[in-house]
Every structure is written in structure tokens, then in C-alpha cells.
Amino acid sequence: MEAYIDISQWWPKTEDGSLLSVYAVHRQFEGSPNEVTRHTLTVARDGRLKKADIDNLVKLARICSVLSGELVTVNDIVKIQEDS
């Protein structure tokens, strides 16, 4: 089994359809209770976050909620890939 965090489906896009920069998203939450590092945002956006503090998982779910305008929970951002 492999478990990881993937927030790519909630990541905002620019008007031309490209992904909004990590810097822009980080700036939006900088200084807020949901601030995480740019590294954490990058790795989670790319679906490669395999280790994280529980606090960061909650913050990432909250960030996704703000970005999408819908409730996103920790369970939604945790992806589990079973061995075949």
C-alpha cells in the first residue's frame, strides 16, 4: 500500500488554464492560521507528499476548501493506492 497527499484537483488555474503558481497560492495564505511552506504546497500539489504533520494535513484541507469554495476534508486529500 502507498498513501500520499494530493491536492491537485483543487489547485486553482489562471485565465489561460495553466496552474496558478505556488508563490501566488502561498501569498494568499501567508500570515494566516492555514499557512504552510511553499515546499509543502508544491509537493502536495504534485501528489508526492508522503510525510506530514497532522496540523499541515488539516491546513492543506482548509486551503483546498478556500480555493474551491467547497468543504474539503483530510480524508479527501489522502489518496491510498493498494498493491496489486
PDB file of N, CA, C and O in Angstrom:
ATOM      1  N   MET A   1       0.841  -1.174   0.000  1.00  0.00           N
ATOM      2  CA  MET A   1       0.000   0.000   0.000  1.00  0.00           C
ATOM      3  C   MET A   1       0.887   1.238   0.000  1.00  0.00           C
ATOM      4  O   MET A   1       1.949   1.258   0.613  1.00  0.00           O
ATOM      5  N   GLU A   2       0.418   2.264  -0.687  1.00  0.00           N
ATOM      6  CA  GLU A   2       1.101   3.552  -0.679  1.00  0.00           C
ATOM      7  C   GLU A   2       0.064   4.625  -0.390  1.00  0.00           C
ATOM      8  O   GLU A   2      -1.001   4.658  -1.010  1.00  0.00           O
ATOM      9  N   ALA A   3       0.348   5.486   0.579  1.00  0.00           N
ATOM     10  CA  ALA A   3      -0.553   6.581   0.927  1.00  0.00           C
ATOM     11  C   ALA A   3       0.190   7.897   0.734  1.00  0.00           C
ATOM     12  O   ALA A   3       1.373   8.000   1.051  1.00  0.00           O
ATOM     13  N   TYR A   4      -0.516   8.883   0.199  1.00  0.00           N
ATOM     14  CA  TYR A   4       0.092  10.184  -0.071  1.00  0.00           C
ATOM     15  C   TYR A   4      -0.986  11.255  -0.095  1.00  0.00           C
ATOM     16  O   TYR A   4      -2.178  10.965  -0.142  1.00  0.00           O
ATOM     17  N   ILE A   5      -0.544  12.504  -0.071  1.00  0.00           N
ATOM     18  CA  ILE A   5      -1.453  13.643  -0.128  1.00  0.00           C
ATOM     19  C   ILE A   5      -1.414  14.216  -1.534  1.00  0.00           C
ATOM     20  O   ILE A   5      -0.335  14.443  -2.088  1.00  0.00           O
ATOM     21  N   ASP A   6      -2.578  14.460  -2.099  1.00  0.00           N
ATOM     22  CA  ASP A   6      -2.684  15.030  -3.442  1.00  0.00           C
ATOM     23  C   ASP A   6      -3.790  16.080  -3.426  1.00  0.00           C
ATOM     24  O   ASP A   6      -4.959  15.759  -3.230  1.00  0.00           O
ATOM     25  N   ILE A   7      -3.408  17.346  -3.629  1.00  0.00           N
ATOM     26  CA  ILE A   7      -4.389  18.431  -3.652  1.00  0.00           C
ATOM     27  C   ILE A   7      -4.562  19.003  -5.065  1.00  0.00           C
ATOM     28  O   ILE A   7      -5.157  20.062  -5.238  1.00  0.00           O
ATOM     29  N   SER A   8      -4.064  18.301  -6.058  1.00  0.00           N
ATOM     30  CA  SER A   8      -4.058  18.824  -7.425  1.00  0.00           C
ATOM     31  C   SER A   8      -5.458  19.135  -7.958  1.00  0.00           C
ATOM     32  O   SER A   8      -5.627  20.091  -8.720  1.00  0.00           O
ATOM     33  N   GLN A   9      -6.458  18.380  -7.565  1.00  0.00           N
ATOM     34  CA  GLN A   9      -7.793  18.622  -8.125  1.00  0.00           C
ATOM     35  C   GLN A   9      -8.413  19.925  -7.631  1.00  0.00           C
ATOM     36  O   GLN A   9      -9.344  20.433  -8.246  1.00  0.00           O
ATOM     37  N   TRP A  10      -7.884  20.486  -6.559  1.00  0.00           N
ATOM     38  CA  TRP A  10      -8.400  21.749  -6.025  1.00  0.00           C
ATOM     39  C   TRP A  10      -7.486  22.926  -6.347  1.00  0.00           C
ATOM     40  O   TRP A  10      -7.774  24.051  -5.978  1.00  0.00           O
ATOM     41  N   TRP A  11      -6.386  22.666  -7.029  1.00  0.00           N
ATOM     42  CA  TRP A  11      -5.419  23.723  -7.310  1.00  0.00           C
ATOM     43  C   TRP A  11      -6.004  24.693  -8.338  1.00  0.00           C
ATOM     44  O   TRP A  11      -6.492  24.278  -9.380  1.00  0.00           O
ATOM     45  N   PRO A  12      -5.943  25.992  -8.057  1.00  0.00           N
ATOM     46  CA  PRO A  12      -6.542  26.970  -8.979  1.00  0.00           C
ATOM     47  C   PRO A  12      -5.744  27.124 -10.273  1.00  0.00           C
ATOM     48  O   PRO A  12      -4.541  26.863 -10.312  1.00  0.00           O
ATOM     49  N   LYS A  13      -6.462  27.555 -11.297  1.00  0.00           N
ATOM     50  CA  LYS A  13      -5.851  27.779 -12.604  1.00  0.00           C
ATOM     51  C   LYS A  13      -5.976  29.247 -12.970  1.00  0.00           C
ATOM     52  O   LYS A  13      -6.857  29.951 -12.489  1.00  0.00           O
ATOM     53  N   THR A  14      -5.093  29.678 -13.845  1.00  0.00           N
ATOM     54  CA  THR A  14      -5.137  31.052 -14.339  1.00  0.00           C
ATOM     55  C   THR A  14      -6.159  31.141 -15.459  1.00  0.00           C
ATOM     56  O   THR A  14      -6.744  30.131 -15.869  1.00  0.00           O
ATOM     57  N   GLU A  15      -6.354  32.331 -15.977  1.00  0.00           N
ATOM     58  CA  GLU A  15      -7.325  32.529 -17.062  1.00  0.00           C
ATOM     59  C   GLU A  15      -6.985  31.714 -18.300  1.00  0.00           C
ATOM     60  O   GLU A  15      -7.879  31.305 -19.036  1.00  0.00           O
ATOM     61  N   ASP A  16      -5.691  31.474 -18.542  1.00  0.00           N
ATOM     62  CA  ASP A  16      -5.301  30.705 -19.732  1.00  0.00           C
ATOM     63  C   ASP A  16      -5.299  29.192 -19.491  1.00  0.00           C
ATOM     64  O   ASP A  16      -4.923  28.419 -20.357  1.00  0.00           O
ATOM     65  N   GLY A  17      -5.723  28.765 -18.293  1.00  0.00           N
ATOM     66  CA  GLY A  17      -5.842  27.345 -17.992  1.00  0.00           C
ATOM     67  C   GLY A  17      -4.608  26.718 -17.367  1.00  0.00           C
ATOM     68  O   GLY A  17      -4.632  25.538 -17.018  1.00  0.00           O
ATOM     69  N   SER A  18      -3.533  27.476 -17.225  1.00  0.00           N
ATOM     70  CA  SER A  18      -2.343  26.925 -16.574  1.00  0.00           C
ATOM     71  C   SER A  18      -2.509  27.001 -15.055  1.00  0.00           C
ATOM     72  O   SER A  18      -3.333  27.752 -14.545  1.00  0.00           O
ATOM     73  N   LEU A  19      -1.727  26.208 -14.360  1.00  0.00           N
ATOM     74  CA  LEU A  19      -1.808  26.183 -12.903  1.00  0.00           C
ATOM     75  C   LEU A  19      -1.296  27.498 -12.320  1.00  0.00           C
ATOM     76  O   LEU A  19      -0.278  28.027 -12.768  1.00  0.00           O
ATOM     77  N   LEU A  20      -2.005  28.001 -11.329  1.00  0.00           N
ATOM     78  CA  LEU A  20      -1.553  29.177 -10.600  1.00  0.00           C
ATOM     79  C   LEU A  20      -0.249  28.820  -9.889  1.00  0.00           C
ATOM     80  O   LEU A  20      -0.073  27.686  -9.440  1.00  0.00           O
ATOM     81  N   SER A  21       0.648  29.755  -9.775  1.00  0.00           N
ATOM     82  CA  SER A  21       1.952  29.468  -9.174  1.00  0.00           C
ATOM     83  C   SER A  21       1.819  29.160  -7.681  1.00  0.00           C
ATOM     84  O   SER A  21       0.898  29.639  -7.007  1.00  0.00           O
ATOM     85  N   VAL A  22       2.752  28.370  -7.196  1.00  0.00           N
ATOM     86  CA  VAL A  22       2.812  28.062  -5.772  1.00  0.00           C
ATOM     87  C   VAL A  22       3.018  29.355  -4.989  1.00  0.00           C
ATOM     88  O   VAL A  22       2.418  29.562  -3.936  1.00  0.00           O
ATOM     89  N   TYR A  23       3.841  30.237  -5.530  1.00  0.00           N
ATOM     90  CA  TYR A  23       4.101  31.515  -4.878  1.00  0.00           C
ATOM     91  C   TYR A  23       2.799  32.292  -4.662  1.00  0.00           C
ATOM     92  O   TYR A  23       2.557  32.823  -3.579  1.00  0.00           O
ATOM     93  N   ALA A  24       1.951  32.348  -5.685  1.00  0.00           N
ATOM     94  CA  ALA A  24       0.683  33.090  -5.581  1.00  0.00           C
ATOM     95  C   ALA A  24      -0.241  32.477  -4.537  1.00  0.00           C
ATOM     96  O   ALA A  24      -0.872  33.196  -3.752  1.00  0.00           O
ATOM     97  N   VAL A  25      -0.321  31.160  -4.506  1.00  0.00           N
ATOM     98  CA  VAL A  25      -1.177  30.498  -3.517  1.00  0.00           C
ATOM     99  C   VAL A  25      -0.592  30.704  -2.121  1.00  0.00           C
ATOM    100  O   VAL A  25      -1.321  31.002  -1.172  1.00  0.00           O
ATOM    101  N   HIS A  26       0.713  30.564  -1.993  1.00  0.00           N
ATOM    102  CA  HIS A  26       1.354  30.760  -0.699  1.00  0.00           C
ATOM    103  C   HIS A  26       1.095  32.167  -0.183  1.00  0.00           C
ATOM    104  O   HIS A  26       0.777  32.355   0.996  1.00  0.00           O
ATOM    105  N   ARG A  27       1.210  33.162  -1.043  1.00  0.00           N
ATOM    106  CA  ARG A  27       0.966  34.560  -0.647  1.00  0.00           C
ATOM    107  C   ARG A  27      -0.457  34.754  -0.135  1.00  0.00           C
ATOM    108  O   ARG A  27      -0.703  35.533   0.780  1.00  0.00           O
ATOM    109  N   GLN A  28      -1.405  34.041  -0.735  1.00  0.00           N
ATOM    110  CA  GLN A  28      -2.812  34.158  -0.329  1.00  0.00           C
ATOM    111  C   GLN A  28      -3.008  33.730   1.125  1.00  0.00           C
ATOM    112  O   GLN A  28      -3.870  34.270   1.816  1.00  0.00           O
ATOM    113  N   PHE A  29      -2.216  32.771   1.592  1.00  0.00           N
ATOM    114  CA  PHE A  29      -2.400  32.226   2.941  1.00  0.00           C
ATOM    115  C   PHE A  29      -1.290  32.629   3.911  1.00  0.00           C
ATOM    116  O   PHE A  29      -1.339  32.260   5.079  1.00  0.00           O
ATOM    117  N   GLU A  30      -0.321  33.382   3.428  1.00  0.00           N
ATOM    118  CA  GLU A  30       0.793  33.818   4.259  1.00  0.00           C
ATOM    119  C   GLU A  30       0.282  34.655   5.427  1.00  0.00           C
ATOM    120  O   GLU A  30      -0.529  35.562   5.253  1.00  0.00           O
ATOM    121  N   GLY A  31       0.731  34.316   6.627  1.00  0.00           N
ATOM    122  CA  GLY A  31       0.318  35.036   7.824  1.00  0.00           C
ATOM    123  C   GLY A  31      -1.024  34.608   8.394  1.00  0.00           C
ATOM    124  O   GLY A  31      -1.443  35.076   9.433  1.00  0.00           O
ATOM    125  N   SER A  32      -1.696  33.676   7.720  1.00  0.00           N
ATOM    126  CA  SER A  32      -2.990  33.183   8.208  1.00  0.00           C
ATOM    127  C   SER A  32      -2.768  31.925   9.047  1.00  0.00           C
ATOM    128  O   SER A  32      -1.681  31.333   9.010  1.00  0.00           O
ATOM    129  N   PRO A  33      -3.790  31.491   9.768  1.00  0.00           N
ATOM    130  CA  PRO A  33      -3.654  30.249  10.545  1.00  0.00           C
ATOM    131  C   PRO A  33      -3.433  29.013   9.666  1.00  0.00           C
ATOM    132  O   PRO A  33      -3.020  27.971  10.155  1.00  0.00           O
ATOM    133  N   ASN A  34      -3.692  29.132   8.365  1.00  0.00           N
ATOM    134  CA  ASN A  34      -3.543  27.990   7.450  1.00  0.00           C
ATOM    135  C   ASN A  34      -2.247  28.037   6.641  1.00  0.00           C
ATOM    136  O   ASN A  34      -2.101  27.301   5.672  1.00  0.00           O
ATOM    137  N   GLU A  35      -1.310  28.867   7.041  1.00  0.00           N
ATOM    138  CA  GLU A  35      -0.053  28.977   6.294  1.00  0.00           C
ATOM    139  C   GLU A  35       0.757  27.693   6.390  1.00  0.00           C
ATOM    140  O   GLU A  35       0.924  27.122   7.475  1.00  0.00           O
ATOM    141  N   VAL A  36       1.241  27.219   5.250  1.00  0.00           N
ATOM    142  CA  VAL A  36       2.194  26.111   5.165  1.00  0.00           C
ATOM    143  C   VAL A  36       3.344  26.590   4.273  1.00  0.00           C
ATOM    144  O   VAL A  36       3.228  27.616   3.604  1.00  0.00           O
ATOM    145  N   THR A  37       4.409  25.846   4.231  1.00  0.00           N
ATOM    146  CA  THR A  37       5.551  26.262   3.421  1.00  0.00           C
ATOM    147  C   THR A  37       5.256  26.074   1.930  1.00  0.00           C
ATOM    148  O   THR A  37       4.392  25.276   1.544  1.00  0.00           O
ATOM    149  N   ARG A  38       6.005  26.791   1.116  1.00  0.00           N
ATOM    150  CA  ARG A  38       5.868  26.622  -0.336  1.00  0.00           C
ATOM    151  C   ARG A  38       6.257  25.202  -0.736  1.00  0.00           C
ATOM    152  O   ARG A  38       5.661  24.629  -1.653  1.00  0.00           O
ATOM    153  N   HIS A  39       7.234  24.645  -0.043  1.00  0.00           N
ATOM    154  CA  HIS A  39       7.640  23.261  -0.347  1.00  0.00           C
ATOM    155  C   HIS A  39       6.472  22.298  -0.112  1.00  0.00           C
ATOM    156  O   HIS A  39       6.193  21.440  -0.950  1.00  0.00           O
ATOM    157  N   THR A  40       5.802  22.447   1.021  1.00  0.00           N
ATOM    158  CA  THR A  40       4.650  21.580   1.322  1.00  0.00           C
ATOM    159  C   THR A  40       3.573  21.736   0.252  1.00  0.00           C
ATOM    160  O   THR A  40       3.009  20.743  -0.223  1.00  0.00           O
ATOM    161  N   LEU A  41       3.288  22.969  -0.150  1.00  0.00           N
ATOM    162  CA  LEU A  41       2.287  23.204  -1.203  1.00  0.00           C
ATOM    163  C   LEU A  41       2.696  22.546  -2.516  1.00  0.00           C
ATOM    164  O   LEU A  41       1.878  21.910  -3.181  1.00  0.00           O
ATOM    165  N   THR A  42       3.953  22.692  -2.878  1.00  0.00           N
ATOM    166  CA  THR A  42       4.438  22.131  -4.143  1.00  0.00           C
ATOM    167  C   THR A  42       4.317  20.616  -4.162  1.00  0.00           C
ATOM    168  O   THR A  42       3.787  20.029  -5.113  1.00  0.00           O
ATOM    169  N   VAL A  43       4.803  19.981  -3.100  1.00  0.00           N
ATOM    170  CA  VAL A  43       4.795  18.520  -3.052  1.00  0.00           C
ATOM    171  C   VAL A  43       3.359  17.988  -2.982  1.00  0.00           C
ATOM    172  O   VAL A  43       3.020  17.000  -3.641  1.00  0.00           O
ATOM    173  N   ALA A  44       2.491  18.648  -2.227  1.00  0.00           N
ATOM    174  CA  ALA A  44       1.088  18.217  -2.142  1.00  0.00           C
ATOM    175  C   ALA A  44       0.363  18.440  -3.462  1.00  0.00           C
ATOM    176  O   ALA A  44      -0.441  17.607  -3.886  1.00  0.00           O
ATOM    177  N   ARG A  45       0.660  19.557  -4.128  1.00  0.00           N
ATOM    178  CA  ARG A  45       0.040  19.823  -5.439  1.00  0.00           C
ATOM    179  C   ARG A  45       0.433  18.756  -6.454  1.00  0.00           C
ATOM    180  O   ARG A  45      -0.367  18.344  -7.291  1.00  0.00           O
ATOM    181  N   ASP A  46       1.671  18.285  -6.351  1.00  0.00           N
ATOM    182  CA  ASP A  46       2.171  17.289  -7.296  1.00  0.00           C
ATOM    183  C   ASP A  46       1.824  15.853  -6.884  1.00  0.00           C
ATOM    184  O   ASP A  46       2.207  14.911  -7.573  1.00  0.00           O
ATOM    185  N   GLY A  47       1.116  15.693  -5.757  1.00  0.00           N
ATOM    186  CA  GLY A  47       0.716  14.358  -5.308  1.00  0.00           C
ATOM    187  C   GLY A  47       1.874  13.517  -4.810  1.00  0.00           C
ATOM    188  O   GLY A  47       1.855  12.296  -4.924  1.00  0.00           O
ATOM    189  N   ARG A  48       2.883  14.170  -4.249  1.00  0.00           N
ATOM    190  CA  ARG A  48       4.068  13.445  -3.789  1.00  0.00           C
ATOM    191  C   ARG A  48       4.315  13.598  -2.297  1.00  0.00           C
ATOM    192  O   ARG A  48       5.370  13.196  -1.798  1.00  0.00           O
ATOM    193  N   LEU A  49       3.362  14.155  -1.555  1.00  0.00           N
ATOM    194  CA  LEU A  49       3.557  14.357  -0.115  1.00  0.00           C
ATOM    195  C   LEU A  49       3.236  13.071   0.631  1.00  0.00           C
ATOM    196  O   LEU A  49       2.092  12.636   0.679  1.00  0.00           O
ATOM    197  N   LYS A  50       4.273  12.451   1.180  1.00  0.00           N
ATOM    198  CA  LYS A  50       4.096  11.168   1.862  1.00  0.00           C
ATOM    199  C   LYS A  50       4.253  11.266   3.362  1.00  0.00           C
ATOM    200  O   LYS A  50       3.828  10.375   4.083  1.00  0.00           O
ATOM    201  N   LYS A  51       4.869  12.340   3.847  1.00  0.00           N
ATOM    202  CA  LYS A  51       5.047  12.538   5.288  1.00  0.00           C
ATOM    203  C   LYS A  51       4.668  13.967   5.621  1.00  0.00           C
ATOM    204  O   LYS A  51       5.104  14.895   4.940  1.00  0.00           O
ATOM    205  N   ALA A  52       3.856  14.127   6.672  1.00  0.00           N
ATOM    206  CA  ALA A  52       3.440  15.475   7.061  1.00  0.00           C
ATOM    207  C   ALA A  52       2.931  15.456   8.491  1.00  0.00           C
ATOM    208  O   ALA A  52       2.452  14.431   8.981  1.00  0.00           O
ATOM    209  N   ASP A  53       3.055  16.603   9.139  1.00  0.00           N
ATOM    210  CA  ASP A  53       2.439  16.775  10.446  1.00  0.00           C
ATOM    211  C   ASP A  53       0.924  16.787  10.278  1.00  0.00           C
ATOM    212  O   ASP A  53       0.408  17.245   9.251  1.00  0.00           O
ATOM    213  N   ILE A  54       0.223  16.329  11.267  1.00  0.00           N
ATOM    214  CA  ILE A  54      -1.240  16.340  11.225  1.00  0.00           C
ATOM    215  C   ILE A  54      -1.753  17.760  11.057  1.00  0.00           C
ATOM    216  O   ILE A  54      -2.701  18.001  10.311  1.00  0.00           O
ATOM    217  N   ASP A  55      -1.103  18.715  11.713  1.00  0.00           N
ATOM    218  CA  ASP A  55      -1.501  20.121  11.562  1.00  0.00           C
ATOM    219  C   ASP A  55      -1.474  20.543  10.098  1.00  0.00           C
ATOM    220  O   ASP A  55      -2.378  21.228   9.619  1.00  0.00           O
ATOM    221  N   ASN A  56      -0.424  20.152   9.375  1.00  0.00           N
ATOM    222  CA  ASN A  56      -0.320  20.525   7.968  1.00  0.00           C
ATOM    223  C   ASN A  56      -1.391  19.865   7.115  1.00  0.00           C
ATOM    224  O   ASN A  56      -1.869  20.458   6.141  1.00  0.00           O
ATOM    225  N   LEU A  57      -1.779  18.646   7.460  1.00  0.00           N
ATOM    226  CA  LEU A  57      -2.852  17.983   6.715  1.00  0.00           C
ATOM    227  C   LEU A  57      -4.157  18.760   6.858  1.00  0.00           C
ATOM    228  O   LEU A  57      -4.882  18.967   5.877  1.00  0.00           O
ATOM    229  N   VAL A  58      -4.441  19.188   8.070  1.00  0.00           N
ATOM    230  CA  VAL A  58      -5.655  19.973   8.319  1.00  0.00           C
ATOM    231  C   VAL A  58      -5.575  21.301   7.561  1.00  0.00           C
ATOM    232  O   VAL A  58      -6.533  21.726   6.914  1.00  0.00           O
ATOM    233  N   LYS A  59      -4.412  21.947   7.614  1.00  0.00           N
ATOM    234  CA  LYS A  59      -4.243  23.216   6.910  1.00  0.00           C
ATOM    235  C   LYS A  59      -4.406  23.042   5.407  1.00  0.00           C
ATOM    236  O   LYS A  59      -5.056  23.862   4.735  1.00  0.00           O
ATOM    237  N   LEU A  60      -3.842  21.989   4.847  1.00  0.00           N
ATOM    238  CA  LEU A  60      -3.986  21.744   3.415  1.00  0.00           C
ATOM    239  C   LEU A  60      -5.446  21.521   3.025  1.00  0.00           C
ATOM    240  O   LEU A  60      -5.908  22.027   1.999  1.00  0.00           O
ATOM    241  N   ALA A  61      -6.180  20.779   3.843  1.00  0.00           N
ATOM    242  CA  ALA A  61      -7.602  20.572   3.566  1.00  0.00           C
ATOM    243  C   ALA A  61      -8.356  21.896   3.633  1.00  0.00           C
ATOM    244  O   ALA A  61      -9.222  22.174   2.791  1.00  0.00           O
ATOM    245  N   ARG A  62      -8.026  22.721   4.596  1.00  0.00           N
ATOM    246  CA  ARG A  62      -8.680  24.032   4.707  1.00  0.00           C
ATOM    247  C   ARG A  62      -8.326  24.931   3.532  1.00  0.00           C
ATOM    248  O   ARG A  62      -9.178  25.664   3.020  1.00  0.00           O
ATOM    249  N   ILE A  63      -7.063  24.898   3.110  1.00  0.00           N
ATOM    250  CA  ILE A  63      -6.657  25.671   1.941  1.00  0.00           C
ATOM    251  C   ILE A  63      -7.456  25.231   0.712  1.00  0.00           C
ATOM    252  O   ILE A  63      -7.957  26.069  -0.046  1.00  0.00           O
ATOM    253  N   CYS A  64      -7.599  23.930   0.530  1.00  0.00           N
ATOM    254  CA  CYS A  64      -8.383  23.415  -0.600  1.00  0.00           C
ATOM    255  C   CYS A  64      -9.836  23.854  -0.508  1.00  0.00           C
ATOM    256  O   CYS A  64     -10.461  24.164  -1.532  1.00  0.00           O
ATOM    257  N   SER A  65     -10.370  23.906   0.694  1.00  0.00           N
ATOM    258  CA  SER A  65     -11.743  24.374   0.882  1.00  0.00           C
ATOM    259  C   SER A  65     -11.889  25.824   0.438  1.00  0.00           C
ATOM    260  O   SER A  65     -12.840  26.176  -0.270  1.00  0.00           O
ATOM    261  N   VAL A  66     -10.938  26.662   0.826  1.00  0.00           N
ATOM    262  CA  VAL A  66     -10.985  28.075   0.443  1.00  0.00           C
ATOM    263  C   VAL A  66     -10.833  28.219  -1.071  1.00  0.00           C
ATOM    264  O   VAL A  66     -11.571  28.957  -1.718  1.00  0.00           O
ATOM    265  N   LEU A  67      -9.871  27.491  -1.637  1.00  0.00           N
ATOM    266  CA  LEU A  67      -9.605  27.600  -3.070  1.00  0.00           C
ATOM    267  C   LEU A  67     -10.776  27.126  -3.923  1.00  0.00           C
ATOM    268  O   LEU A  67     -11.041  27.679  -4.983  1.00  0.00           O
ATOM    269  N   SER A  68     -11.486  26.102  -3.449  1.00  0.00           N
ATOM    270  CA  SER A  68     -12.558  25.510  -4.255  1.00  0.00           C
ATOM    271  C   SER A  68     -13.948  26.025  -3.904  1.00  0.00           C
ATOM    272  O   SER A  68     -14.879  25.856  -4.672  1.00  0.00           O
ATOM    273  N   GLY A  69     -14.079  26.614  -2.709  1.00  0.00           N
ATOM    274  CA  GLY A  69     -15.403  27.067  -2.286  1.00  0.00           C
ATOM    275  C   GLY A  69     -16.302  25.935  -1.825  1.00  0.00           C
ATOM    276  O   GLY A  69     -17.509  26.111  -1.683  1.00  0.00           O
ATOM    277  N   GLU A  70     -15.711  24.775  -1.591  1.00  0.00           N
ATOM    278  CA  GLU A  70     -16.469  23.626  -1.094  1.00  0.00           C
ATOM    279  C   GLU A  70     -15.716  23.014   0.077  1.00  0.00           C
ATOM    280  O   GLU A  70     -14.522  23.262   0.245  1.00  0.00           O
ATOM    281  N   LEU A  71     -16.408  22.245   0.891  1.00  0.00           N
ATOM    282  CA  LEU A  71     -15.769  21.616   2.042  1.00  0.00           C
ATOM    283  C   LEU A  71     -14.860  20.477   1.575  1.00  0.00           C
ATOM    284  O   LEU A  71     -15.312  19.546   0.906  1.00  0.00           O
ATOM    285  N   VAL A  72     -13.591  20.578   1.894  1.00  0.00           N
ATOM    286  CA  VAL A  72     -12.622  19.527   1.600  1.00  0.00           C
ATOM    287  C   VAL A  72     -12.063  19.060   2.937  1.00  0.00           C
ATOM    288  O   VAL A  72     -11.645  19.878   3.759  1.00  0.00           O
ATOM    289  N   THR A  73     -12.086  17.762   3.164  1.00  0.00           N
ATOM    290  CA  THR A  73     -11.612  17.202   4.426  1.00  0.00           C
ATOM    291  C   THR A  73     -10.257  16.520   4.231  1.00  0.00           C
ATOM    292  O   THR A  73      -9.824  16.279   3.102  1.00  0.00           O
ATOM    293  N   VAL A  74      -9.628  16.185   5.336  1.00  0.00           N
ATOM    294  CA  VAL A  74      -8.369  15.447   5.279  1.00  0.00           C
ATOM    295  C   VAL A  74      -8.570  14.136   4.529  1.00  0.00           C
ATOM    296  O   VAL A  74      -7.731  13.737   3.721  1.00  0.00           O
ATOM    297  N   ASN A  75      -9.699  13.485   4.747  1.00  0.00           N
ATOM    298  CA  ASN A  75      -9.970  12.231   4.030  1.00  0.00           C
ATOM    299  C   ASN A  75      -9.990  12.434   2.523  1.00  0.00           C
ATOM    300  O   ASN A  75      -9.630  11.523   1.773  1.00  0.00           O
ATOM    301  N   ASP A  76     -10.414  13.598   2.063  1.00  0.00           N
ATOM    302  CA  ASP A  76     -10.469  13.869   0.625  1.00  0.00           C
ATOM    303  C   ASP A  76      -9.083  14.010   0.010  1.00  0.00           C
ATOM    304  O   ASP A  76      -8.889  13.670  -1.158  1.00  0.00           O
ATOM    305  N   ILE A  77      -8.131  14.531   0.764  1.00  0.00           N
ATOM    306  CA  ILE A  77      -6.806  14.779   0.192  1.00  0.00           C
ATOM    307  C   ILE A  77      -5.850  13.598   0.363  1.00  0.00           C
ATOM    308  O   ILE A  77      -4.815  13.556  -0.285  1.00  0.00           O
ATOM    309  N   VAL A  78      -6.204  12.648   1.221  1.00  0.00           N
ATOM    310  CA  VAL A  78      -5.382  11.444   1.388  1.00  0.00           C
ATOM    311  C   VAL A  78      -5.766  10.439   0.299  1.00  0.00           C
ATOM    312  O   VAL A  78      -6.935  10.079   0.151  1.00  0.00           O
ATOM    313  N   LYS A  79      -4.788  10.030  -0.461  1.00  0.00           N
ATOM    314  CA  LYS A  79      -5.000   9.030  -1.530  1.00  0.00           C
ATOM    315  C   LYS A  79      -4.295   7.745  -1.118  1.00  0.00           C
ATOM    316  O   LYS A  79      -3.169   7.784  -0.620  1.00  0.00           O
ATOM    317  N   ILE A  80      -4.958   6.627  -1.317  1.00  0.00           N
ATOM    318  CA  ILE A  80      -4.395   5.326  -0.961  1.00  0.00           C
ATOM    319  C   ILE A  80      -4.365   4.458  -2.207  1.00  0.00           C
ATOM    320  O   ILE A  80      -5.394   4.264  -2.857  1.00  0.00           O
ATOM    321  N   GLN A  81      -3.185   3.991  -2.517  1.00  0.00           N
ATOM    322  CA  GLN A  81      -3.007   3.109  -3.665  1.00  0.00           C
ATOM    323  C   GLN A  81      -2.652   1.717  -3.141  1.00  0.00           C
ATOM    324  O   GLN A  81      -1.599   1.531  -2.512  1.00  0.00           O
ATOM    325  N   GLU A  82      -3.542   0.787  -3.344  1.00  0.00           N
ATOM    326  CA  GLU A  82      -3.320  -0.573  -2.864  1.00  0.00           C
ATOM    327  C   GLU A  82      -2.386  -1.324  -3.782  1.00  0.00           C
ATOM    328  O   GLU A  82      -2.382  -1.116  -4.994  1.00  0.00           O
ATOM    329  N   ASP A  83      -1.570  -2.196  -3.201  1.00  0.00           N
ATOM    330  CA  ASP A  83      -0.718  -3.070  -4.008  1.00  0.00           C
ATOM    331  C   ASP A  83      -1.594  -4.061  -4.748  1.00  0.00           C
ATOM    332  O   ASP A  83      -2.603  -4.530  -4.241  1.00  0.00           O
ATOM    333  N   SER A  84      -1.199  -4.387  -5.954  1.00  0.00           N
ATOM    334  CA  SER A  84      -1.990  -5.368  -6.722  1.00  0.00           C
ATOM    335  C   SER A  84      -1.453  -6.753  -6.572  1.00  0.00           C
ATOM    336  O   SER A  84      -0.409  -7.039  -6.188  1.00  0.00           O
TER     337      SER A  84
END
